[in-house]
Amino acid sequence: MPASIDRLALPELREVLGMSLREAERELENAPGRTPLLDVTYADTHRFPAPDWALPSFTAAAGGGGMTYTPYRGDRAVRETVAANVEREFGLPSTGDADVILTPGTQGALFIALAAILSPGDVVVLPDPDYLSTERMLRYFGAEVLRVPMVVPDEGRPTLDWSAFEKACERKPRLMVFSHPNNPTGAIYDQETIERIARAAQDHDILVLADQLYCRLVYDGEEFHHLAAVPGMAGRTVTLLGPSKTESLSGYRLGVAVGPREIVDRMEDVQSVTALRAPAYAQHLLTHWLADDGEFLRNRLKEYQSLRDMTVEAINASRVMRVRPAWGTAYVFPEVLVDTSDQRIALALKKDAGIVVNPGYQFGPSGLGHMRLCFAQDESVWAPALDRLLEVVGHFEIR
C-alpha cells in the first residue's frame, strides 16, 4: 500500500479505537441497521430543497445555454459574477491580485488548495476539533499536523488555546487550516480571535486556509468575521465558500475558492489533472448564488434555528448527553455522558435506533466522547428520532 494512503487512514488511532480511523468508519458503514435508516450526518434536502432558480438554471445550461467543457478554472462569465458578488457580500478581495476558481464541491477546493501549497514534511496548524476530512488530507500530503485545542469558556465566546497556538507557531508552520464556523461544533470566533490569528500569520509568515462553507448559516444575530478581510491577510489567505449547505445544492457539486492569484494558478494546475473542472452545467447556478437568495436565506435560518433550539432542549433535558447551542452550521456536537466508546454508541444507534451519526473520533482528539448531529431534518421525523437516540444512549452506564 502507498505510504500516503496508509497515512490517510490515521493508523495511529488503533491505540484508541483498536483499529485505524478508516477501518472504524467501514465497520460502521457495513454494520446492520434498523429500517428505515435516518442518516443525520447531513441535511434532509427534500425537506429543505434548493432555491426555485436552481433546477431551471441547470436545465437551461444543459439545454444549450452553457458550455460542456469550460476552462479548468470555470466559465469566465460565471467566475466574474461570483467574484463581484463575493466582494459585495463578504468584503473579500476577489479580483486583481486575487482570483476565483470553481471546483467540484468545497471538498474538491480543500484538496487542490492543500496540494497547491504543501510539500512533504511541512508543518500545519489545525484546531481541535475540526472538519473530519482535513487532517486526513494533510496526512495524505505528508504534512506534520499540530493540533491546537479550541477553548469554549462557561461564559463568553469560543477561542483557541493561545499558549498551544504560540508553541505551534514557533515550529514555523507553512499553513494554518481552520473551519469557520467550526465544523463540528458550530462555534463562531469573535473579532479578537480572528485578528489574533491574522497577526500570528503575518508575524510568522504563515499561509491560512479558511473553510467558510457555513459562513451564512449564522444564528442569533451573530456577526461573522472573514479572515481574508483583515488588513494584510488577503495575500496569504485562501477562503473556501459555496452553496452546497445553505442552499441545499450538495448534489450539484459546486465549490468556490478565493485567494491570491499565484496560489489559485497552482490550484488550477492540480484541478486540470484531477477533476478537470466543476460540473459545467451546474456552474451557471452560481450566477444566482448570493445575488438572488436573500429571502430564501432568511427563511432557511428561521427554520434551522427552530430545529437547533428543539434539539438542544431535548438533549439537555436528558441525563445522558449535554450540548451547547451552535452559533452557526446545521450541526450540534453533544458530549456523551455514558461510559463506553464512540464506536460502540454509533453501532448501537444504527442497529437499535435506525440512526447514523458521526462519531466524535472523526474530528480529532478533542472529539472523543462526542457525536455530530445534523439537525436539518424533517421535524416530524427528527423529534421521534431524538427520543430513540437518547433512549439507546441511555442503555449504557452513566460515567
mmCIF file of C-alpha atoms in Angstrom:
data_model
loop_
_atom_site.group_PDB
_atom_site.id
_atom_site.type_symbol
_atom_site.label_atom_id
_atom_site.label_comp_id
_atom_site.label_asym_id
_atom_site.label_seq_id
_atom_site.Cartn_x
_atom_site.Cartn_y
_atom_site.Cartn_z
ATOM 1 C CA MET A 1 0.000 0.000 0.000
ATOM 2 C CA PRO A 2 1.331 3.506 -0.782
ATOM 3 C CA ALA A 3 2.506 5.281 2.358
ATOM 4 C CA SER A 4 0.221 8.242 1.563
ATOM 5 C CA ILE A 5 -2.877 6.011 1.670
ATOM 6 C CA ASP A 6 -1.749 4.439 4.922
ATOM 7 C CA ARG A 7 -1.279 7.886 6.482
ATOM 8 C CA LEU A 8 -4.716 8.979 5.260
ATOM 9 C CA ALA A 9 -6.307 6.144 7.267
ATOM 10 C CA LEU A 10 -4.818 7.584 10.514
ATOM 11 C CA PRO A 11 -3.436 4.212 11.668
ATOM 12 C CA GLU A 12 -2.262 5.664 14.997
ATOM 13 C CA LEU A 13 -5.891 5.704 16.166
ATOM 14 C CA ARG A 14 -5.561 1.959 16.703
ATOM 15 C CA GLU A 15 -4.301 2.880 20.183
ATOM 16 C CA VAL A 16 -7.697 4.474 20.922
ATOM 17 C CA LEU A 17 -10.143 2.615 18.672
ATOM 18 C CA GLY A 18 -8.424 -0.729 18.262
ATOM 19 C CA MET A 19 -8.369 -0.055 14.504
ATOM 20 C CA SER A 20 -7.482 2.753 12.115
ATOM 21 C CA LEU A 21 -9.956 5.540 11.556
ATOM 22 C CA ARG A 22 -10.906 4.243 8.109
ATOM 23 C CA GLU A 23 -11.353 0.711 9.465
ATOM 24 C CA ALA A 24 -13.697 2.089 12.119
ATOM 25 C CA GLU A 25 -15.664 4.026 9.525
ATOM 26 C CA ARG A 26 -16.008 0.976 7.302
ATOM 27 C CA GLU A 27 -17.161 -1.106 10.264
ATOM 28 C CA LEU A 28 -19.886 1.445 10.946
ATOM 29 C CA GLU A 29 -20.846 1.733 7.282
ATOM 30 C CA ASN A 30 -21.208 -2.031 6.859
ATOM 31 C CA ALA A 31 -22.915 -2.705 10.201
ATOM 32 C CA PRO A 32 -26.581 -3.762 10.217
ATOM 33 C CA GLY A 33 -29.153 -1.055 10.766
ATOM 34 C CA ARG A 34 -32.803 -0.774 11.624
ATOM 35 C CA THR A 35 -35.142 0.098 8.747
ATOM 36 C CA PRO A 36 -35.891 2.813 7.796
ATOM 37 C CA LEU A 37 -32.477 4.344 8.421
ATOM 38 C CA LEU A 38 -32.158 8.052 9.202
ATOM 39 C CA ASP A 39 -28.721 9.437 8.318
ATOM 40 C CA VAL A 40 -28.124 12.580 10.384
ATOM 41 C CA THR A 41 -24.610 13.125 9.085
ATOM 42 C CA TYR A 42 -26.133 15.509 6.518
ATOM 43 C CA ALA A 43 -29.225 17.645 5.917
ATOM 44 C CA ASP A 44 -32.506 16.389 4.507
ATOM 45 C CA THR A 45 -32.509 18.216 1.168
ATOM 46 C CA HIS A 46 -36.033 17.001 0.412
ATOM 47 C CA ARG A 47 -37.410 18.775 3.471
ATOM 48 C CA PHE A 48 -35.069 21.712 2.794
ATOM 49 C CA PRO A 49 -34.836 21.905 -1.007
ATOM 50 C CA ALA A 50 -32.705 24.183 -3.177
ATOM 51 C CA PRO A 51 -33.981 27.622 -4.268
ATOM 52 C CA ASP A 52 -36.505 27.819 -7.092
ATOM 53 C CA TRP A 53 -33.856 29.076 -9.505
ATOM 54 C CA ALA A 54 -31.606 26.002 -9.158
ATOM 55 C CA LEU A 55 -33.148 23.437 -11.485
ATOM 56 C CA PRO A 56 -34.213 25.908 -14.239
ATOM 57 C CA SER A 57 -30.663 27.329 -14.324
ATOM 58 C CA PHE A 58 -29.172 23.867 -14.688
ATOM 59 C CA THR A 59 -31.713 22.838 -17.313
ATOM 60 C CA ALA A 60 -31.129 25.975 -19.379
ATOM 61 C CA ALA A 61 -27.367 25.404 -19.330
ATOM 62 C CA ALA A 62 -27.743 21.719 -20.209
ATOM 63 C CA GLY A 63 -30.194 22.612 -22.980
ATOM 64 C CA GLY A 64 -27.609 24.611 -24.897
ATOM 65 C CA GLY A 65 -27.181 27.734 -22.814
ATOM 66 C CA GLY A 66 -23.895 26.630 -21.296
ATOM 67 C CA MET A 67 -20.554 25.154 -22.304
ATOM 68 C CA THR A 68 -19.985 21.439 -21.889
ATOM 69 C CA TYR A 69 -16.211 21.875 -21.448
ATOM 70 C CA THR A 70 -15.374 25.049 -19.560
ATOM 71 C CA PRO A 71 -11.839 26.226 -18.762
ATOM 72 C CA TYR A 72 -10.348 24.394 -15.778
ATOM 73 C CA ARG A 73 -10.875 27.438 -13.582
ATOM 74 C CA GLY A 74 -14.537 27.639 -14.570
ATOM 75 C CA ASP A 75 -16.719 29.551 -17.036
ATOM 76 C CA ARG A 76 -15.247 33.046 -17.239
ATOM 77 C CA ALA A 77 -18.582 34.906 -17.133
ATOM 78 C CA VAL A 78 -19.718 32.863 -14.140
ATOM 79 C CA ARG A 79 -16.438 33.479 -12.304
ATOM 80 C CA GLU A 80 -16.668 37.224 -12.921
ATOM 81 C CA THR A 81 -20.186 37.284 -11.489
ATOM 82 C CA VAL A 82 -19.128 35.210 -8.493
ATOM 83 C CA ALA A 83 -16.129 37.466 -7.824
ATOM 84 C CA ALA A 84 -18.310 40.593 -7.841
ATOM 85 C CA ASN A 85 -20.902 39.018 -5.547
ATOM 86 C CA VAL A 86 -18.282 37.681 -3.114
ATOM 87 C CA GLU A 87 -16.691 41.128 -2.837
ATOM 88 C CA ARG A 88 -20.071 42.782 -2.298
ATOM 89 C CA GLU A 89 -21.496 40.220 0.143
ATOM 90 C CA PHE A 90 -18.402 39.312 2.184
ATOM 91 C CA GLY A 91 -15.903 42.101 1.585
ATOM 92 C CA LEU A 92 -13.336 39.583 0.316
ATOM 93 C CA PRO A 93 -10.905 40.743 -2.387
ATOM 94 C CA SER A 94 -11.693 38.569 -5.405
ATOM 95 C CA THR A 95 -10.151 40.427 -8.345
ATOM 96 C CA GLY A 96 -6.794 41.997 -9.214
ATOM 97 C CA ASP A 97 -4.163 40.214 -7.131
ATOM 98 C CA ALA A 98 -6.859 37.718 -6.051
ATOM 99 C CA ASP A 99 -8.882 35.311 -8.130
ATOM 100 C CA VAL A 100 -11.765 32.834 -8.011
ATOM 101 C CA ILE A 101 -11.730 29.182 -9.015
ATOM 102 C CA LEU A 102 -14.830 26.988 -9.288
ATOM 103 C CA THR A 103 -14.375 23.444 -8.006
ATOM 104 C CA PRO A 104 -16.318 20.153 -7.795
ATOM 105 C CA GLY A 105 -17.620 20.835 -4.313
ATOM 106 C CA THR A 106 -15.854 22.600 -1.461
ATOM 107 C CA GLN A 107 -14.205 19.264 -0.641
ATOM 108 C CA GLY A 108 -12.540 19.481 -4.041
ATOM 109 C CA ALA A 109 -11.429 23.029 -3.273
ATOM 110 C CA LEU A 110 -9.895 21.895 0.015
ATOM 111 C CA PHE A 111 -7.922 19.124 -1.685
ATOM 112 C CA ILE A 112 -6.500 21.185 -4.545
ATOM 113 C CA ALA A 113 -5.671 24.088 -2.222
ATOM 114 C CA LEU A 114 -3.646 21.801 0.047
ATOM 115 C CA ALA A 115 -1.996 20.196 -2.986
ATOM 116 C CA ALA A 116 -1.070 23.647 -4.284
ATOM 117 C CA ILE A 117 0.508 24.770 -1.006
ATOM 118 C CA LEU A 118 2.097 21.817 0.788
ATOM 119 C CA SER A 119 5.259 19.792 0.412
ATOM 120 C CA PRO A 120 6.013 16.620 2.405
ATOM 121 C CA GLY A 121 7.242 17.481 5.886
ATOM 122 C CA ASP A 122 5.526 20.888 6.060
ATOM 123 C CA VAL A 123 4.088 21.760 9.464
ATOM 124 C CA VAL A 124 0.375 22.647 9.553
ATOM 125 C CA VAL A 125 -1.656 24.074 12.444
ATOM 126 C CA LEU A 126 -5.183 22.668 12.819
ATOM 127 C CA PRO A 127 -7.722 23.381 15.586
ATOM 128 C CA ASP A 128 -9.077 20.504 17.634
ATOM 129 C CA PRO A 129 -11.809 19.548 16.881
ATOM 130 C CA ASP A 130 -12.188 20.433 13.209
ATOM 131 C CA TYR A 131 -13.637 19.119 9.948
ATOM 132 C CA LEU A 132 -13.302 15.364 9.634
ATOM 133 C CA SER A 133 -11.509 15.273 6.229
ATOM 134 C CA THR A 134 -8.909 17.953 6.846
ATOM 135 C CA GLU A 135 -6.337 16.038 8.871
ATOM 136 C CA ARG A 136 -6.645 13.047 6.546
ATOM 137 C CA MET A 137 -5.836 15.201 3.541
ATOM 138 C CA LEU A 138 -2.961 16.851 5.387
ATOM 139 C CA ARG A 139 -1.514 13.477 6.290
ATOM 140 C CA TYR A 140 -2.013 12.254 2.720
ATOM 141 C CA PHE A 141 0.206 15.105 1.529
ATOM 142 C CA GLY A 142 2.850 14.205 4.116
ATOM 143 C CA ALA A 143 2.319 17.185 6.404
ATOM 144 C CA GLU A 144 3.039 17.189 10.124
ATOM 145 C CA VAL A 145 -0.186 18.223 11.872
ATOM 146 C CA LEU A 146 -0.080 20.260 15.092
ATOM 147 C CA ARG A 147 -3.461 20.267 16.817
ATOM 148 C CA VAL A 148 -4.422 23.384 18.820
ATOM 149 C CA PRO A 149 -7.347 22.862 21.214
ATOM 150 C CA MET A 150 -10.446 25.008 20.905
ATOM 151 C CA VAL A 151 -11.425 26.647 24.182
ATOM 152 C CA VAL A 152 -15.101 27.211 24.975
ATOM 153 C CA PRO A 153 -15.450 29.005 28.327
ATOM 154 C CA ASP A 154 -18.554 28.682 30.509
ATOM 155 C CA GLU A 155 -19.334 32.260 29.567
ATOM 156 C CA GLY A 156 -18.131 34.148 26.531
ATOM 157 C CA ARG A 157 -17.077 33.210 23.054
ATOM 158 C CA PRO A 158 -15.080 30.218 21.826
ATOM 159 C CA THR A 159 -11.435 30.811 21.039
ATOM 160 C CA LEU A 160 -8.185 28.859 20.763
ATOM 161 C CA ASP A 161 -5.667 27.738 23.364
ATOM 162 C CA TRP A 162 -3.246 30.602 22.736
ATOM 163 C CA SER A 163 -0.378 29.015 24.617
ATOM 164 C CA ALA A 164 -0.585 25.918 22.391
ATOM 165 C CA PHE A 165 -1.058 28.156 19.352
ATOM 166 C CA GLU A 166 2.090 30.154 20.061
ATOM 167 C CA LYS A 167 4.110 26.981 20.599
ATOM 168 C CA ALA A 168 2.823 25.703 17.269
ATOM 169 C CA CYS A 169 3.834 28.961 15.553
ATOM 170 C CA GLU A 170 7.361 28.540 16.912
ATOM 171 C CA ARG A 171 7.630 25.405 14.758
ATOM 172 C CA LYS A 172 7.486 27.674 11.660
ATOM 173 C CA PRO A 173 4.351 26.182 10.117
ATOM 174 C CA ARG A 174 3.757 26.562 6.414
ATOM 175 C CA LEU A 175 -0.023 26.700 6.824
ATOM 176 C CA MET A 176 -2.920 27.003 9.244
ATOM 177 C CA VAL A 177 -6.248 25.417 8.286
ATOM 178 C CA PHE A 178 -9.484 26.051 10.143
ATOM 179 C CA SER A 179 -13.219 25.760 9.536
ATOM 180 C CA HIS A 180 -15.289 28.818 10.398
ATOM 181 C CA PRO A 181 -17.965 28.412 11.639
ATOM 182 C CA ASN A 182 -16.316 25.422 13.210
ATOM 183 C CA ASN A 183 -17.364 22.044 11.905
ATOM 184 C CA PRO A 184 -18.369 20.087 14.054
ATOM 185 C CA THR A 185 -19.219 22.394 16.976
ATOM 186 C CA GLY A 186 -20.853 25.301 15.137
ATOM 187 C CA ALA A 187 -18.623 27.741 17.045
ATOM 188 C CA ILE A 188 -18.009 31.211 15.609
ATOM 189 C CA TYR A 189 -14.868 33.114 16.565
ATOM 190 C CA ASP A 190 -15.138 36.742 17.603
ATOM 191 C CA GLN A 191 -13.216 39.603 16.019
ATOM 192 C CA GLU A 192 -10.426 39.441 18.594
ATOM 193 C CA THR A 193 -9.716 35.774 17.824
ATOM 194 C CA ILE A 194 -9.729 36.346 14.061
ATOM 195 C CA GLU A 195 -7.405 39.342 14.417
ATOM 196 C CA ARG A 196 -5.063 37.372 16.664
ATOM 197 C CA ILE A 197 -4.843 34.599 14.056
ATOM 198 C CA ALA A 198 -4.142 37.289 11.439
ATOM 199 C CA ARG A 199 -1.326 38.852 13.499
ATOM 200 C CA ALA A 200 0.302 35.471 14.066
ATOM 201 C CA ALA A 201 0.050 34.629 10.369
ATOM 202 C CA GLN A 202 1.788 37.871 9.425
ATOM 203 C CA ASP A 203 4.382 37.742 12.210
ATOM 204 C CA HIS A 204 5.356 34.128 11.443
ATOM 205 C CA ASP A 205 4.787 34.190 7.664
ATOM 206 C CA ILE A 206 2.028 31.566 7.708
ATOM 207 C CA LEU A 207 -0.470 30.954 4.939
ATOM 208 C CA VAL A 208 -4.047 30.320 6.087
ATOM 209 C CA LEU A 209 -6.828 28.260 4.555
ATOM 210 C CA ALA A 210 -10.219 29.336 5.955
ATOM 211 C CA ASP A 211 -13.013 26.858 5.220
ATOM 212 C CA GLN A 212 -16.051 29.152 5.443
ATOM 213 C CA LEU A 213 -18.628 26.927 3.795
ATOM 214 C CA TYR A 214 -21.183 27.655 6.538
ATOM 215 C CA CYS A 215 -20.494 31.375 6.945
ATOM 216 C CA ARG A 216 -24.071 32.332 6.002
ATOM 217 C CA LEU A 217 -25.681 29.831 8.386
ATOM 218 C CA VAL A 218 -25.292 32.036 11.458
ATOM 219 C CA TYR A 219 -27.875 32.318 14.247
ATOM 220 C CA ASP A 220 -28.994 34.733 16.955
ATOM 221 C CA GLY A 221 -27.771 37.769 15.026
ATOM 222 C CA GLU A 222 -24.131 36.715 15.420
ATOM 223 C CA GLU A 223 -21.575 38.775 13.496
ATOM 224 C CA PHE A 224 -19.262 36.760 11.259
ATOM 225 C CA HIS A 225 -15.683 37.965 10.696
ATOM 226 C CA HIS A 226 -13.860 36.969 7.496
ATOM 227 C CA LEU A 227 -10.127 36.401 7.951
ATOM 228 C CA ALA A 228 -9.228 37.492 4.403
ATOM 229 C CA ALA A 229 -10.947 40.851 5.037
ATOM 230 C CA VAL A 230 -8.486 41.697 7.855
ATOM 231 C CA PRO A 231 -5.864 44.173 6.587
ATOM 232 C CA GLY A 232 -2.785 42.338 5.349
ATOM 233 C CA MET A 233 -4.476 38.928 5.066
ATOM 234 C CA ALA A 234 -5.844 38.914 1.503
ATOM 235 C CA GLY A 235 -2.424 37.986 0.139
ATOM 236 C CA ARG A 236 -1.956 34.982 2.432
ATOM 237 C CA THR A 237 -5.488 33.559 2.805
ATOM 238 C CA VAL A 238 -7.398 31.053 0.682
ATOM 239 C CA THR A 239 -11.114 31.159 1.523
ATOM 240 C CA LEU A 240 -13.409 28.240 0.699
ATOM 241 C CA LEU A 241 -17.068 29.030 0.038
ATOM 242 C CA GLY A 242 -20.034 27.504 -1.735
ATOM 243 C CA PRO A 243 -23.797 26.960 -1.927
ATOM 244 C CA SER A 244 -23.985 23.283 -1.024
ATOM 245 C CA LYS A 245 -25.130 23.644 2.596
ATOM 246 C CA THR A 246 -27.022 26.929 2.889
ATOM 247 C CA GLU A 247 -28.846 26.480 -0.430
ATOM 248 C CA SER A 248 -29.032 22.650 -0.325
ATOM 249 C CA LEU A 249 -27.087 22.364 -3.582
ATOM 250 C CA SER A 250 -24.832 19.485 -2.484
ATOM 251 C CA GLY A 251 -25.876 17.288 -5.403
ATOM 252 C CA TYR A 252 -24.739 19.892 -7.929
ATOM 253 C CA ARG A 253 -21.110 19.609 -6.690
ATOM 254 C CA LEU A 254 -20.187 23.285 -6.605
ATOM 255 C CA GLY A 255 -17.386 24.851 -4.620
ATOM 256 C CA VAL A 256 -15.743 28.257 -4.741
ATOM 257 C CA ALA A 257 -12.245 29.202 -3.637
ATOM 258 C CA VAL A 258 -10.950 32.767 -3.423
ATOM 259 C CA GLY A 259 -7.304 33.511 -2.850
ATOM 260 C CA PRO A 260 -4.049 35.021 -4.043
ATOM 261 C CA ARG A 261 -3.737 34.620 -7.804
ATOM 262 C CA GLU A 262 -0.413 32.792 -7.503
ATOM 263 C CA ILE A 263 -1.984 30.072 -5.337
ATOM 264 C CA VAL A 264 -5.166 29.905 -7.423
ATOM 265 C CA ASP A 265 -2.982 29.371 -10.511
ATOM 266 C CA ARG A 266 -1.428 26.335 -8.827
ATOM 267 C CA MET A 267 -4.853 25.106 -7.706
ATOM 268 C CA GLU A 268 -5.946 25.247 -11.335
ATOM 269 C CA ASP A 269 -2.902 23.169 -12.299
ATOM 270 C CA VAL A 270 -3.919 20.460 -9.819
ATOM 271 C CA GLN A 271 -7.554 20.549 -10.887
ATOM 272 C CA SER A 272 -6.502 20.181 -14.532
ATOM 273 C CA VAL A 273 -5.106 16.708 -13.827
ATOM 274 C CA THR A 274 -7.739 15.523 -11.333
ATOM 275 C CA ALA A 275 -11.409 16.517 -11.755
ATOM 276 C CA LEU A 276 -10.692 18.866 -14.705
ATOM 277 C CA ARG A 277 -13.451 21.335 -13.736
ATOM 278 C CA ALA A 278 -16.579 21.867 -11.682
ATOM 279 C CA PRO A 279 -19.631 20.319 -13.393
ATOM 280 C CA ALA A 280 -20.061 22.588 -16.398
ATOM 281 C CA TYR A 281 -23.840 22.987 -16.473
ATOM 282 C CA ALA A 282 -24.069 23.345 -12.691
ATOM 283 C CA GLN A 283 -21.594 26.238 -12.725
ATOM 284 C CA HIS A 284 -24.357 28.514 -14.022
ATOM 285 C CA LEU A 285 -26.261 28.236 -10.759
ATOM 286 C CA LEU A 286 -23.519 30.314 -9.162
ATOM 287 C CA THR A 287 -24.681 33.422 -11.023
ATOM 288 C CA HIS A 288 -27.729 33.369 -8.710
ATOM 289 C CA TRP A 289 -25.858 32.405 -5.532
ATOM 290 C CA LEU A 290 -25.512 35.413 -3.175
ATOM 291 C CA ALA A 291 -27.462 37.559 -5.654
ATOM 292 C CA ASP A 292 -30.957 36.041 -5.648
ATOM 293 C CA ASP A 293 -31.324 34.164 -2.377
ATOM 294 C CA GLY A 294 -31.816 36.841 0.301
ATOM 295 C CA GLU A 295 -35.393 35.942 1.254
ATOM 296 C CA PHE A 296 -34.608 32.250 0.858
ATOM 297 C CA LEU A 297 -31.729 32.592 3.344
ATOM 298 C CA ARG A 298 -33.821 34.480 5.906
ATOM 299 C CA ASN A 299 -36.492 31.765 5.871
ATOM 300 C CA ARG A 300 -33.927 28.969 5.993
ATOM 301 C CA LEU A 301 -32.237 30.496 9.043
ATOM 302 C CA LYS A 302 -35.550 30.723 10.926
ATOM 303 C CA GLU A 303 -36.342 27.082 10.211
ATOM 304 C CA TYR A 304 -32.868 25.847 11.107
ATOM 305 C CA GLN A 305 -32.690 27.900 14.294
ATOM 306 C CA SER A 306 -36.014 26.461 15.451
ATOM 307 C CA LEU A 307 -34.683 22.946 14.870
ATOM 308 C CA ARG A 308 -31.435 23.811 16.625
ATOM 309 C CA ASP A 309 -33.293 25.065 19.687
ATOM 310 C CA MET A 310 -35.537 21.999 19.813
ATOM 311 C CA THR A 311 -32.505 19.706 19.528
ATOM 312 C CA VAL A 312 -30.541 21.458 22.266
ATOM 313 C CA GLU A 313 -33.547 21.459 24.601
ATOM 314 C CA ALA A 314 -34.185 17.745 24.118
ATOM 315 C CA ILE A 315 -30.542 16.778 24.637
ATOM 316 C CA ASN A 316 -30.030 18.931 27.714
ATOM 317 C CA ALA A 317 -33.244 17.618 29.275
ATOM 318 C CA SER A 318 -31.692 14.139 29.270
ATOM 319 C CA ARG A 319 -29.240 12.673 31.747
ATOM 320 C CA VAL A 320 -27.056 11.052 29.106
ATOM 321 C CA MET A 321 -25.864 13.913 26.871
ATOM 322 C CA ARG A 322 -25.262 17.649 27.052
ATOM 323 C CA VAL A 323 -24.631 20.250 24.400
ATOM 324 C CA ARG A 324 -24.096 23.954 23.762
ATOM 325 C CA PRO A 325 -26.199 25.676 21.108
ATOM 326 C CA ALA A 326 -24.381 26.006 17.807
ATOM 327 C CA TRP A 327 -23.665 29.592 16.758
ATOM 328 C CA GLY A 328 -23.662 28.509 13.118
ATOM 329 C CA THR A 329 -23.746 25.496 10.743
ATOM 330 C CA ALA A 330 -26.505 22.859 10.839
ATOM 331 C CA TYR A 331 -24.750 20.742 13.496
ATOM 332 C CA VAL A 332 -24.575 20.245 17.216
ATOM 333 C CA PHE A 333 -21.744 18.339 18.875
ATOM 334 C CA PRO A 334 -23.067 16.939 22.150
ATOM 335 C CA GLU A 335 -20.891 15.356 24.798
ATOM 336 C CA VAL A 336 -21.949 11.812 25.656
ATOM 337 C CA LEU A 337 -22.065 11.161 29.399
ATOM 338 C CA VAL A 338 -22.025 7.372 29.351
ATOM 339 C CA ASP A 339 -19.102 5.041 29.925
ATOM 340 C CA THR A 340 -18.473 3.469 26.541
ATOM 341 C CA SER A 341 -16.705 4.180 23.244
ATOM 342 C CA ASP A 342 -17.861 6.420 20.417
ATOM 343 C CA GLN A 343 -17.857 3.431 18.073
ATOM 344 C CA ARG A 344 -19.972 1.255 20.333
ATOM 345 C CA ILE A 345 -22.572 4.017 20.660
ATOM 346 C CA ALA A 346 -22.616 4.680 16.914
ATOM 347 C CA LEU A 347 -23.082 0.956 16.170
ATOM 348 C CA ALA A 348 -25.899 0.704 18.714
ATOM 349 C CA LEU A 349 -27.652 3.775 17.319
ATOM 350 C CA LYS A 350 -27.594 2.348 13.809
ATOM 351 C CA LYS A 351 -28.805 -1.100 14.917
ATOM 352 C CA ASP A 352 -31.365 -0.198 17.587
ATOM 353 C CA ALA A 353 -32.487 3.355 16.728
ATOM 354 C CA GLY A 354 -32.053 3.356 12.952
ATOM 355 C CA ILE A 355 -29.890 6.483 13.144
ATOM 356 C CA VAL A 356 -26.476 7.089 11.569
ATOM 357 C CA VAL A 357 -24.285 9.671 13.338
ATOM 358 C CA ASN A 358 -20.742 10.972 13.003
ATOM 359 C CA PRO A 359 -18.759 9.581 15.978
ATOM 360 C CA GLY A 360 -16.633 12.170 17.722
ATOM 361 C CA TYR A 361 -13.332 10.415 16.976
ATOM 362 C CA GLN A 362 -13.623 11.567 13.355
ATOM 363 C CA PHE A 363 -12.926 15.182 14.332
ATOM 364 C CA GLY A 364 -9.734 14.927 16.371
ATOM 365 C CA PRO A 365 -8.634 14.013 19.908
ATOM 366 C CA SER A 366 -10.978 16.587 21.483
ATOM 367 C CA GLY A 367 -13.885 14.982 19.666
ATOM 368 C CA LEU A 368 -13.673 11.727 21.616
ATOM 369 C CA GLY A 369 -16.757 11.271 23.762
ATOM 370 C CA HIS A 370 -18.977 13.310 21.416
ATOM 371 C CA MET A 371 -21.095 12.821 18.311
ATOM 372 C CA ARG A 372 -22.031 15.206 15.498
ATOM 373 C CA LEU A 373 -25.723 15.514 14.667
ATOM 374 C CA CYS A 374 -27.162 17.420 11.713
ATOM 375 C CA PHE A 375 -30.455 18.895 12.930
ATOM 376 C CA ALA A 376 -31.606 19.989 9.456
ATOM 377 C CA GLN A 377 -34.189 17.203 9.301
ATOM 378 C CA ASP A 378 -37.919 16.899 8.738
ATOM 379 C CA GLU A 379 -39.481 17.960 12.052
ATOM 380 C CA SER A 380 -41.955 15.070 12.082
ATOM 381 C CA VAL A 381 -39.067 12.614 11.725
ATOM 382 C CA TRP A 382 -36.429 14.334 13.832
ATOM 383 C CA ALA A 383 -38.395 14.675 17.089
ATOM 384 C CA PRO A 384 -39.100 10.936 17.481
ATOM 385 C CA ALA A 385 -35.600 10.121 16.212
ATOM 386 C CA LEU A 386 -34.117 12.208 19.018
ATOM 387 C CA ASP A 387 -36.234 10.269 21.511
ATOM 388 C CA ARG A 388 -34.916 6.973 20.115
ATOM 389 C CA LEU A 389 -31.349 8.271 20.123
ATOM 390 C CA LEU A 390 -31.487 9.333 23.770
ATOM 391 C CA GLU A 391 -33.170 6.076 24.737
ATOM 392 C CA VAL A 392 -30.432 3.964 23.143
ATOM 393 C CA VAL A 393 -27.631 6.058 24.642
ATOM 394 C CA GLY A 394 -29.404 5.734 27.995
ATOM 395 C CA HIS A 395 -28.939 1.960 27.915
ATOM 396 C CA PHE A 396 -25.245 2.465 28.653
ATOM 397 C CA GLU A 397 -23.945 3.140 32.155
ATOM 398 C CA ILE A 398 -23.511 6.811 33.016
ATOM 399 C CA ARG A 399 -19.970 7.855 33.863
#
